[in-house]
Amino acid sequence: MKRNSKQNGSGRGLITALDVGSTKIACFIARMAASGEPEIVGIGHQLAAGMRSGNIVDLEAVESSIRTAVEAAEQMAGENVKDVAACISGASPSSKLISFDVSIAGHEIGDADLRPALDPAWLKTRVEEDQQIIHTIPVAFSIDGNRGVRDPRGMFAEKLGVNMVVMSAASGPLRNLETAVSRCHLAVADHVIASYASGLACLVDDETDLGATCIDMGGGTTTVSVFFDGEIVHAESIPVGGGHVTNDIARGLSTPVAFAERMKTLYGSCVASPSDDTESISVPLVGEDENEAAHVPRSMLVGIIRPRVEEILELVRERLETTGFDKVAGRRVVLTGGASQLTGIRELAAEMLDKNVRIGRPTGFKGLAEATNGPAFSAAAGLIKFIINSQSETAHAALRAMEVPTSRFGRFGMWIRENM
Ligand SMILES: Nc1ncnc2c1ncn2[C@@H]1O[C@H](COP(=O)(O)OP(=O)(O)OP(=O)(O)O)[C@@H](O)[C@H]1O
Ligand SMILES: [Mg+2]
């Protein structure tokens, strides 16, 4: 279907989010409600075909799933959209802390002194060749070695230091995502790292300020983001998720994958309970008729699920420890994503990561029905928040004109948008 570009929803204050996940594709269309809260006016979701571990492996299948999800959201919203903010959970996201020194030689620091730190050509030299820069977030300034400077502009110094978190993702998967989206006559207006989006949707301000980790356990990936001082400081994506748990059950019990999935959600758990040995579940066997079902104790199911979930959490723990972000992240973990609904996972994560764990779901949205405000929709909802946050920085422009001090990095964030 050729879209009518005159009816571009994005031009009417609408924001469209597209989360292309390993097991489902979700499209949310939002508009700002009079209350100031974003209101979701269109929702479409569709089983994802052609995805593996957060990356596109069959372009045509993904294109068709995207089209179905977006059209359902458009129909509900009664609007046609032209561009989307998109994320995929794979694409090997990488984050780096980069520092840049600028010689000031005693003059007053101005915008022109900050510009070299954000020069795309220079930044490109600091990431791997096959990576594309997605987010550049200034996290700290120093002048003449004194750290903790809020906004260096207008100050005098010999040397200015800028510390930035630069987040990138593999160019190949990003281009494939753009291609799949453009084949649906849509454009990707913004790329967002999936784990960043999930964190934005689920974490409350106190968590992002004091330090917290958001773990989004999806179908084919587990993405991790660490927030501190109000901003994301680290992102990871591990190519294992709830789909691997399902496959383990299917293999372990010789049952069809669809039944394994059903067993997991209905009876599965990653913590043992005293009744597990006495409860028995009937399991149809692959290739045999239904009367030939085997009967297995629930403890056997728990025995298959737990080691895989332990493996995933162990990988997360290891990554956080090796990168050193374990300390920055403090003791708070918010677990989200479809697989966070597995019974007992909160307790297991708390034990293995030695942190306080809560289950996170999108908060602060109007119009999200029961079926779509669950943890599986965190990334889609977070994409909307990302766009709202970046738009609200234009409000800082008005405040700045009136010389009202704004938040620490809000002014600098806006400066980036104006000057890049
Ligand atoms: N009630 C439940 N109990 C346990 N697991 C569940 C439940 N509901 C959904 N899941 C699991 O959640 C996973 C899908 O999660 P989600 O929709 O977040 O993935 P995705 O975003 O498509 O994939 P990814 O983010 O990995 O690319 C599946 O493995 C599914 O089995
Ligand atoms: Mg996901």
XYZ file of N, CA, C and O in Angstrom, residues 137 139 196 200 204-211 226-233 389 408-409:
92
model
N 26.193 11.730 24.584
C 25.631 12.351 25.786
C 26.754 12.906 26.650
O 27.575 12.159 27.178
N 28.512 13.946 29.854
C 28.203 13.611 31.246
C 28.986 14.451 32.249
O 28.603 14.542 33.410
N 18.223 1.446 26.071
C 18.015 2.827 26.512
C 16.513 3.090 26.594
O 15.994 3.606 27.606
N 14.191 4.093 29.853
C 13.405 5.329 29.907
C 11.951 5.039 30.277
O 11.311 5.811 30.979
N 12.099 5.100 37.383
C 11.589 6.376 37.907
C 12.800 7.298 38.128
O 13.944 6.836 38.164
N 12.531 8.603 38.270
C 13.622 9.581 38.362
C 14.647 9.242 39.447
O 15.844 9.375 39.241
N 14.162 8.811 40.619
C 15.104 8.498 41.702
C 16.063 7.388 41.293
O 17.229 7.393 41.675
N 15.557 6.442 40.527
C 16.421 5.336 40.094
C 17.478 5.834 39.104
O 18.662 5.521 39.242
N 17.060 6.629 38.104
C 18.057 7.094 37.122
C 19.061 8.034 37.791
O 20.213 8.086 37.414
N 18.635 8.788 38.809
C 19.546 9.724 39.478
C 20.558 8.996 40.356
O 21.751 9.253 40.306
N 20.051 8.064 41.163
C 20.936 7.420 42.141
C 21.750 6.279 41.552
O 22.744 5.851 42.122
N 21.327 5.784 40.400
C 22.029 4.668 39.774
C 21.164 3.431 39.790
O 20.725 2.992 40.853
N 22.591 0.887 32.040
C 22.909 1.410 33.359
C 22.687 2.916 33.325
O 23.148 3.597 32.399
N 21.939 3.417 34.300
C 21.669 4.852 34.388
C 22.327 5.390 35.645
O 22.371 4.713 36.674
N 22.814 6.615 35.552
C 23.394 7.266 36.721
C 23.311 8.767 36.530
O 23.498 9.252 35.411
N 23.006 9.490 37.596
C 22.959 10.945 37.523
C 21.991 11.416 36.432
O 22.266 12.381 35.720
N 20.893 10.695 36.273
C 19.851 11.128 35.344
C 20.058 10.720 33.897
O 19.216 11.002 33.056
N 21.170 10.049 33.590
C 21.421 9.709 32.185
C 21.883 8.263 32.038
O 22.394 7.675 32.985
N 21.754 7.743 30.825
C 22.283 6.414 30.549
C 23.803 6.512 30.457
O 24.338 7.473 29.898
N 24.511 5.571 31.055
C 25.970 5.601 30.969
C 26.548 4.327 30.346
O 27.721 4.276 30.009
N 11.387 13.542 25.373
C 12.514 14.191 26.070
C 13.304 15.063 25.108
O 13.695 16.170 25.451
N 21.188 20.763 34.502
C 22.608 20.700 34.227
C 22.967 20.414 32.770
O 23.712 21.119 32.152
N 22.391 19.332 32.243
C 22.784 18.994 30.878
C 21.718 19.330 29.856
O 21.914 19.160 28.687
